GROMACS .gro file of C-alpha atoms in nm:
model
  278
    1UNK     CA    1   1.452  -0.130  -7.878
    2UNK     CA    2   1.200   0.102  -8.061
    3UNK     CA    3   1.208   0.098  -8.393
    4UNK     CA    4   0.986   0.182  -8.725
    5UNK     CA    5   1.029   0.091  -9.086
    6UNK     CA    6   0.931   0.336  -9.427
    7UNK     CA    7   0.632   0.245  -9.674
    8UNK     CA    8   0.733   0.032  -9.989
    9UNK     CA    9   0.682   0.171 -10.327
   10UNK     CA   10   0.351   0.165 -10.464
   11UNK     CA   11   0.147   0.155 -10.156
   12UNK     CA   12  -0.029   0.460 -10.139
   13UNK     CA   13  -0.060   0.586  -9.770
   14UNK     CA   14  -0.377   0.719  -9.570
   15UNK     CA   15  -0.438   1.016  -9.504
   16UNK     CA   16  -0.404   1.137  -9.162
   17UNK     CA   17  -0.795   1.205  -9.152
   18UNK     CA   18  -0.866   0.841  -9.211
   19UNK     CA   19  -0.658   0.617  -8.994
   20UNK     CA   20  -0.394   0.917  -8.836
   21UNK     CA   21   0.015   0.840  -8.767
   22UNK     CA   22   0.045   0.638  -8.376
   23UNK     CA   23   0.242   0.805  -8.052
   24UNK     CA   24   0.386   0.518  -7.834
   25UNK     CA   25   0.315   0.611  -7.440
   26UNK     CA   26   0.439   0.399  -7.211
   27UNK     CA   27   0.293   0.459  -6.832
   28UNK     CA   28   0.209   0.264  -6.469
   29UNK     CA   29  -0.119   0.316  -6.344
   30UNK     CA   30  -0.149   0.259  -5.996
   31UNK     CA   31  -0.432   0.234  -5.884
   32UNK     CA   32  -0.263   0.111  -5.505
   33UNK     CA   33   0.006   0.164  -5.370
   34UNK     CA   34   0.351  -0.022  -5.441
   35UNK     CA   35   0.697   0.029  -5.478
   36UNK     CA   36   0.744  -0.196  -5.814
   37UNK     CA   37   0.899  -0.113  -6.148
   38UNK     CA   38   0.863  -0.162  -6.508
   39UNK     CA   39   1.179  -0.246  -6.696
   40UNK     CA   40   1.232  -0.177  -7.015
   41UNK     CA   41   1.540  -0.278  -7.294
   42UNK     CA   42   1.515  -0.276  -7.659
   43UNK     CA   43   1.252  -0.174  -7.834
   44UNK     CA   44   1.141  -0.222  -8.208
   45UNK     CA   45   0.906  -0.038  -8.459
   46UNK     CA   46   0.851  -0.158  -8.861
   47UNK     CA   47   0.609   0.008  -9.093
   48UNK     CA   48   0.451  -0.201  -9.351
   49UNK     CA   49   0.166  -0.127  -9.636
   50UNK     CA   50  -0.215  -0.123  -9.575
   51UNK     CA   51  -0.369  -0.426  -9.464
   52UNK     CA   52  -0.288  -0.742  -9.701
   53UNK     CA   53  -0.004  -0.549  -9.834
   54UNK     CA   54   0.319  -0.763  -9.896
   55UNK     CA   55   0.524  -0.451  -9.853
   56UNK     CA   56   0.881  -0.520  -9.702
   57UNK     CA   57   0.948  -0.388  -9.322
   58UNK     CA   58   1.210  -0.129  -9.337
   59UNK     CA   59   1.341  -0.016  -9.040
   60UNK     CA   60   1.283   0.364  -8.981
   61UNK     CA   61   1.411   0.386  -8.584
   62UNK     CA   62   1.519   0.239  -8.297
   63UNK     CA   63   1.567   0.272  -7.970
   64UNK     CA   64   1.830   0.122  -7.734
   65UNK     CA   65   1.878   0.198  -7.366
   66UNK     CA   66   2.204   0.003  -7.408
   67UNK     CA   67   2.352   0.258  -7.525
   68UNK     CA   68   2.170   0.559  -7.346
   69UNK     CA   69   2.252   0.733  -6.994
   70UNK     CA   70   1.938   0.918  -6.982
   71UNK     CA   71   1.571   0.933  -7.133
   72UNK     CA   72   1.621   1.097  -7.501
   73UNK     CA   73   1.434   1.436  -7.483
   74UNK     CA   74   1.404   1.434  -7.891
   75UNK     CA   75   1.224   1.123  -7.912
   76UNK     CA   76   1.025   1.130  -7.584
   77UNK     CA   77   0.827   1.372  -7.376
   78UNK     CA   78   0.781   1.285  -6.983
   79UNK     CA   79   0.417   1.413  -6.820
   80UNK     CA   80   0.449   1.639  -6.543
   81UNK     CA   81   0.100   1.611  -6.402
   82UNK     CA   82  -0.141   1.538  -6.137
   83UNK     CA   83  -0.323   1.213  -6.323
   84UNK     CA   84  -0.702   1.307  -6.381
   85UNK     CA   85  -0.697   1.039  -6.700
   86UNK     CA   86  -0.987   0.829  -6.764
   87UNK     CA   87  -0.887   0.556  -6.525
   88UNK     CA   88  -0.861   0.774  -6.200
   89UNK     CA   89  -0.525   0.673  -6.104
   90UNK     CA   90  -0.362   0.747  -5.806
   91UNK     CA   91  -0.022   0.855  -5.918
   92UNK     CA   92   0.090   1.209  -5.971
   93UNK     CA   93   0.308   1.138  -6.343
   94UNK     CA   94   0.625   1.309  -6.203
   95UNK     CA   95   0.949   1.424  -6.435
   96UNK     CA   96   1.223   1.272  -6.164
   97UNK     CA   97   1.506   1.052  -6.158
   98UNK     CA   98   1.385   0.829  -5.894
   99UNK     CA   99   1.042   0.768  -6.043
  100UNK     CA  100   1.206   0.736  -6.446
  101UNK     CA  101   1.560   0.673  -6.509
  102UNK     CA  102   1.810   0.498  -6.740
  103UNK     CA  103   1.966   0.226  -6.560
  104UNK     CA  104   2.329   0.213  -6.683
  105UNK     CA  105   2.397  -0.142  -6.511
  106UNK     CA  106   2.175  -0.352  -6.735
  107UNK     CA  107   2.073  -0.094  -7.007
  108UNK     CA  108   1.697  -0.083  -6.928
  109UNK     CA  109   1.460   0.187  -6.870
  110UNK     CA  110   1.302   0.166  -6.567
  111UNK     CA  111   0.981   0.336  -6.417
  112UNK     CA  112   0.931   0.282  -6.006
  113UNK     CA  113   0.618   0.414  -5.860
  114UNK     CA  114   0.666   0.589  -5.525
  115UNK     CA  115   0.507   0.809  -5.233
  116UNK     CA  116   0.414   1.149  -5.278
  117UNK     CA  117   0.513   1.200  -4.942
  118UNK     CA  118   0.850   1.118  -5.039
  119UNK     CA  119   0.957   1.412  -5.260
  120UNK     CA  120   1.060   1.608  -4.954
  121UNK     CA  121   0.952   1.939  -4.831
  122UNK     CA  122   0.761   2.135  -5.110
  123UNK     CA  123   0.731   2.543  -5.131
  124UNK     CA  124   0.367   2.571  -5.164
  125UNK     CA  125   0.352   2.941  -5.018
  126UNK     CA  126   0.613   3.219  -5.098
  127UNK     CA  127   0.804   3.367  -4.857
  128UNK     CA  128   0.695   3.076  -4.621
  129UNK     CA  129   0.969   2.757  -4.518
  130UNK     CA  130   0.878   2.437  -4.726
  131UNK     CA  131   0.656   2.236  -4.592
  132UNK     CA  132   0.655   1.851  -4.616
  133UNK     CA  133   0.499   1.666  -4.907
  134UNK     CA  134   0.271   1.418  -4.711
  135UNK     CA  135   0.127   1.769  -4.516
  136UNK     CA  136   0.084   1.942  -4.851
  137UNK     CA  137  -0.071   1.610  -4.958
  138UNK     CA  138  -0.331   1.565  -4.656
  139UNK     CA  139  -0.395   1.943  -4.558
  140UNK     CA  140  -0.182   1.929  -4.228
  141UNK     CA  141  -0.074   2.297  -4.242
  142UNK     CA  142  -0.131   2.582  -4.246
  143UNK     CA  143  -0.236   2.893  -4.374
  144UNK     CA  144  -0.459   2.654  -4.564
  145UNK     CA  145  -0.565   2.641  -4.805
  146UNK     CA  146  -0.277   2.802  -4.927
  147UNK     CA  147  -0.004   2.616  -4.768
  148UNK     CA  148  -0.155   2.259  -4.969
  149UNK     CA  149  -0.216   2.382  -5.259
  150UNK     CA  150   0.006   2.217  -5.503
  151UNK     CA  151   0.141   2.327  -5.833
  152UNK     CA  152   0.320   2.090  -6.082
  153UNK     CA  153   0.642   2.296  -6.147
  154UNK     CA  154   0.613   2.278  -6.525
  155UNK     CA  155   0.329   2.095  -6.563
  156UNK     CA  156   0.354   1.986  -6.923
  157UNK     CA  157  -0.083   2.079  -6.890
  158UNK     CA  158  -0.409   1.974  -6.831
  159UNK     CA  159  -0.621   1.755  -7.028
  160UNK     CA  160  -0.673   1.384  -7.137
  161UNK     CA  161  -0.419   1.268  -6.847
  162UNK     CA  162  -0.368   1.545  -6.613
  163UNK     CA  163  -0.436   1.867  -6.435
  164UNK     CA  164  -0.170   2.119  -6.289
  165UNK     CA  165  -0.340   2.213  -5.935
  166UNK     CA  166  -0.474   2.051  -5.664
  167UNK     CA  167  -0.542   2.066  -5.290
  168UNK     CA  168  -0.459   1.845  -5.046
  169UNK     CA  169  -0.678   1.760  -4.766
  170UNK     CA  170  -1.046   1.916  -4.980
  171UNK     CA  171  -1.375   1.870  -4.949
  172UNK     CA  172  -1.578   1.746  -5.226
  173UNK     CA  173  -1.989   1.638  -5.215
  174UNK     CA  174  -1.790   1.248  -5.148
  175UNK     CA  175  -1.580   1.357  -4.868
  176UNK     CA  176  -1.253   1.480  -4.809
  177UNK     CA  177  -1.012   1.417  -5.096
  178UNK     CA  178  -0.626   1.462  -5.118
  179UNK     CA  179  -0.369   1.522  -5.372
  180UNK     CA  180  -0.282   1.137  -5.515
  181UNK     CA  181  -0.057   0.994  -5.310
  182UNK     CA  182   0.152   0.790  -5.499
  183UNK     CA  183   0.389   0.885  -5.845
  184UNK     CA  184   0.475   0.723  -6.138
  185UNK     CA  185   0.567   0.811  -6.496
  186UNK     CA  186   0.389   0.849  -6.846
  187UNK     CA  187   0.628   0.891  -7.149
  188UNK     CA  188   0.539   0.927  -7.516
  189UNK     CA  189   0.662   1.008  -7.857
  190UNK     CA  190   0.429   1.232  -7.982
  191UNK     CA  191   0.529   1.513  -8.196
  192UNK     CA  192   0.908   1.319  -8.212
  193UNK     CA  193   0.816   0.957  -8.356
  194UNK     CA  194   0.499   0.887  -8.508
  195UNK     CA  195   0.408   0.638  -8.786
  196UNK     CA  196   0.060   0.470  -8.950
  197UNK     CA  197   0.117   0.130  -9.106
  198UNK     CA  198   0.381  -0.090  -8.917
  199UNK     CA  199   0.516  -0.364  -8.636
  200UNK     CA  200   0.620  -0.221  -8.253
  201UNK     CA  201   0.833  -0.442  -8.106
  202UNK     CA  202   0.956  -0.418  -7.755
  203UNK     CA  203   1.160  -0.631  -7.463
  204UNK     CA  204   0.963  -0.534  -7.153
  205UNK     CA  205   1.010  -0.657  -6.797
  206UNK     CA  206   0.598  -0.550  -6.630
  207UNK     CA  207   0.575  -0.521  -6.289
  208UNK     CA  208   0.481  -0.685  -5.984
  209UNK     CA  209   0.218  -0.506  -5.728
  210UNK     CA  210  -0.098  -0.480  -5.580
  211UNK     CA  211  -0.333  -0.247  -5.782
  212UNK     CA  212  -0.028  -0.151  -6.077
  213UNK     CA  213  -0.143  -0.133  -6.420
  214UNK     CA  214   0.173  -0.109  -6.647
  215UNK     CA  215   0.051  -0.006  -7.031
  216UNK     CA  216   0.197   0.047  -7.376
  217UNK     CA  217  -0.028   0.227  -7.572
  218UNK     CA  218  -0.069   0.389  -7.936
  219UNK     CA  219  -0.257   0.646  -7.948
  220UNK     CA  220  -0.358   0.914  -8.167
  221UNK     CA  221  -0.112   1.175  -8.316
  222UNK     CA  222  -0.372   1.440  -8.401
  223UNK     CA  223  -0.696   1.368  -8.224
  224UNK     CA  224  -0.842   1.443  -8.562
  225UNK     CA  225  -1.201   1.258  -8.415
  226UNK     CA  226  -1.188   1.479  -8.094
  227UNK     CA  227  -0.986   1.539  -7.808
  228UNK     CA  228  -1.249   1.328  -7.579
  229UNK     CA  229  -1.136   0.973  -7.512
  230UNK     CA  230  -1.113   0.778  -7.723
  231UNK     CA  231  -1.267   0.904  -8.021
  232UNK     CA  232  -0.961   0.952  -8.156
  233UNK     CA  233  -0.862   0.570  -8.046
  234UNK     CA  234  -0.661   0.383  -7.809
  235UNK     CA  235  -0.459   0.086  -7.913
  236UNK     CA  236  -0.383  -0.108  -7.634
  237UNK     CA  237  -0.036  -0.230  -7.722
  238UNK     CA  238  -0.068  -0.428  -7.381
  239UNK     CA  239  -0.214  -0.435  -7.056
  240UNK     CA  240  -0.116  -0.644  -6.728
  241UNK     CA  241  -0.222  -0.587  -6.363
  242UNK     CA  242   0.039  -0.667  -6.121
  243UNK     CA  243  -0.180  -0.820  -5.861
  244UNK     CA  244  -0.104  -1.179  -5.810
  245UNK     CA  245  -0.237  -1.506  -6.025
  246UNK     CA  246  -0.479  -1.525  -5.724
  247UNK     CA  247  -0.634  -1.207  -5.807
  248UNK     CA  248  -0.991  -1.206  -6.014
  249UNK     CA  249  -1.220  -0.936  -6.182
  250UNK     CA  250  -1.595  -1.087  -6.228
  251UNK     CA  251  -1.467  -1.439  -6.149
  252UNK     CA  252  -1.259  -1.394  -6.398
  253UNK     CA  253  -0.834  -1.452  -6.368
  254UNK     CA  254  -0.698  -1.105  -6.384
  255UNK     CA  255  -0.324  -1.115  -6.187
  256UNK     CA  256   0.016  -1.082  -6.407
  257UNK     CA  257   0.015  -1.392  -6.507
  258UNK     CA  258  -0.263  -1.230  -6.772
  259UNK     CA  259  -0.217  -0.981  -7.066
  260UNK     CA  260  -0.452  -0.788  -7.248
  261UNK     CA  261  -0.460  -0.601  -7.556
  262UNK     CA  262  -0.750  -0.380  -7.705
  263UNK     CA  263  -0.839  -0.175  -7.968
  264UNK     CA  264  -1.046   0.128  -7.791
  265UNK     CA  265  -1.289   0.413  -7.989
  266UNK     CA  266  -1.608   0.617  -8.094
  267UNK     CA  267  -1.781   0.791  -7.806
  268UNK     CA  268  -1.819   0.473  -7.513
  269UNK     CA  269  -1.450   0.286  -7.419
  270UNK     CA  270  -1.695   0.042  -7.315
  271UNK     CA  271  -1.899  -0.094  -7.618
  272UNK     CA  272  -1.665   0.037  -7.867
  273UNK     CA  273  -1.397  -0.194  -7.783
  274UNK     CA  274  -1.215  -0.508  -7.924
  275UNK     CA  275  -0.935  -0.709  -7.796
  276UNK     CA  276  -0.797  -1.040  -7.673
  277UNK     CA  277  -0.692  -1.198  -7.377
  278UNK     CA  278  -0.358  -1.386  -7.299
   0.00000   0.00000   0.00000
């Protein structure tokens, strides 16, 4: 359930240049590969005042994959793109019913990263008999390049999370490189459902996996500090590997049985950052 309440009377609203309205995304980084899923029901959204504001919550939306078949297309936009994001994933954010779907059984929304290798044969070269994905994906064809050089059928573009093009099976100055080999999904609501002051509530199910990083993020509606990230900001909603409770960053527990959440912005993620841990 998603859903967002209106500003009381009397509380005078920001302007977008000094705080900005929010965009939920919702996405699985892997950064391994797994065959896991995020889950998803009900989620829930109220606006309130400024800070230390004793504005009433009114809900504004909501959104219930109860009572849905299929992903809304007014209220969310799916990535088509080869992930080139900050965190170097390894997931190409694909717009297909067995990486994002509606599950009509229990109501939920459910993301399940997969292989790139498993989309089936792919027409890289006109005029020429598919090929299959995991030789597009390696270089294992030819005429190459040609033959594995990939284009994201509309690729929603390239930019903060993504690029449209890329060939399998390069060289770079590290080595060879190939198109990522796993897929996932990234969803969000900007430009459909934005708001400034207010409580997100959501029923989510993260997860379990070597190397998967499920998020739910807010992020900027307007970039109005710069399209760099994140000096336009980053709430971190939350954050959960899916690596075991055995798992460990810097001595440090870091498996799913820990949950993050961070505020992210100005020109470093690093030392511009606040947060907690759970």
């Amino acid at each position: 359930l998603l859903t967002a309440s209106r500003l009381g009377e009397g509380v005078r609203a920001p302007t977008r240049r000094q705080l900005g309205a929010l965009a939920v995304v919702l996405a699985i980084i892997v950064l391994g590969v797994t065959l896991s899923s995020v889950a998803m029901g009900r989620q829930r959204a109220l606006l309130r005042g400024p800070f230390g504001s004793r504005t009433a919550a009114n809900l504004v939306f909501e959104q219930d994959f109860r009572r849905l078949t299929a992903l809304d297309p007014s209220v969310w936009n799916v990535a088509r793109t080869l992930a080139d994001d900050p965190n170097q994933g390894f997931q190409y954010y694909a717009d297909d019913t067995s990486v994002l779907y509606v599950n009509a059984t229990d109501g939920t929304l459910r993301i399940t990263p997969g292989l790139f290798a498993g989309l089936g044969p792919l027409e890289t070269v006109e005029g020429h008999p598919p090929y299959l994905a995991e030789d597009v994906m390696r270089g294992t064809c030819t005429p190459y390049p040609a033959c594995a050089t990939y284009k994201v059928p509309a690729c929603t573009g390239a930019g903060a999370i993504g690029a449209c093009e890329a060939t399998g099976g390069a060289w770079s100055s590290l080595g060879p490189t190939v198109i990522k080999p796993t897929t996932s999904a990234h969803i969000s609501t900007k430009g459909k459902f934005e708001f400034t002051y207010g409580r997100l509530e959501l029923r989510v199910r993260l997860p379990a996996g070597d190397w998967l990083w499920p998020s739910v993020w807010l992020l900027s509606a307007a970039d109005s500090y710069g399209l760099a990230w994140p000096l336009s900001g980053q709430m971190d909603v939350v954050e959960s590997r899916g690596n075991g409770p055995a798992f460990t960053l810097n001595g440090q527990p870091a498996g799913h049985d820990v949950a993050s959440s961070t505020f992210h912005y100005g020109e470093n993620w690093f030392w511009h950052a606040t947060g907690s841990v759970r």
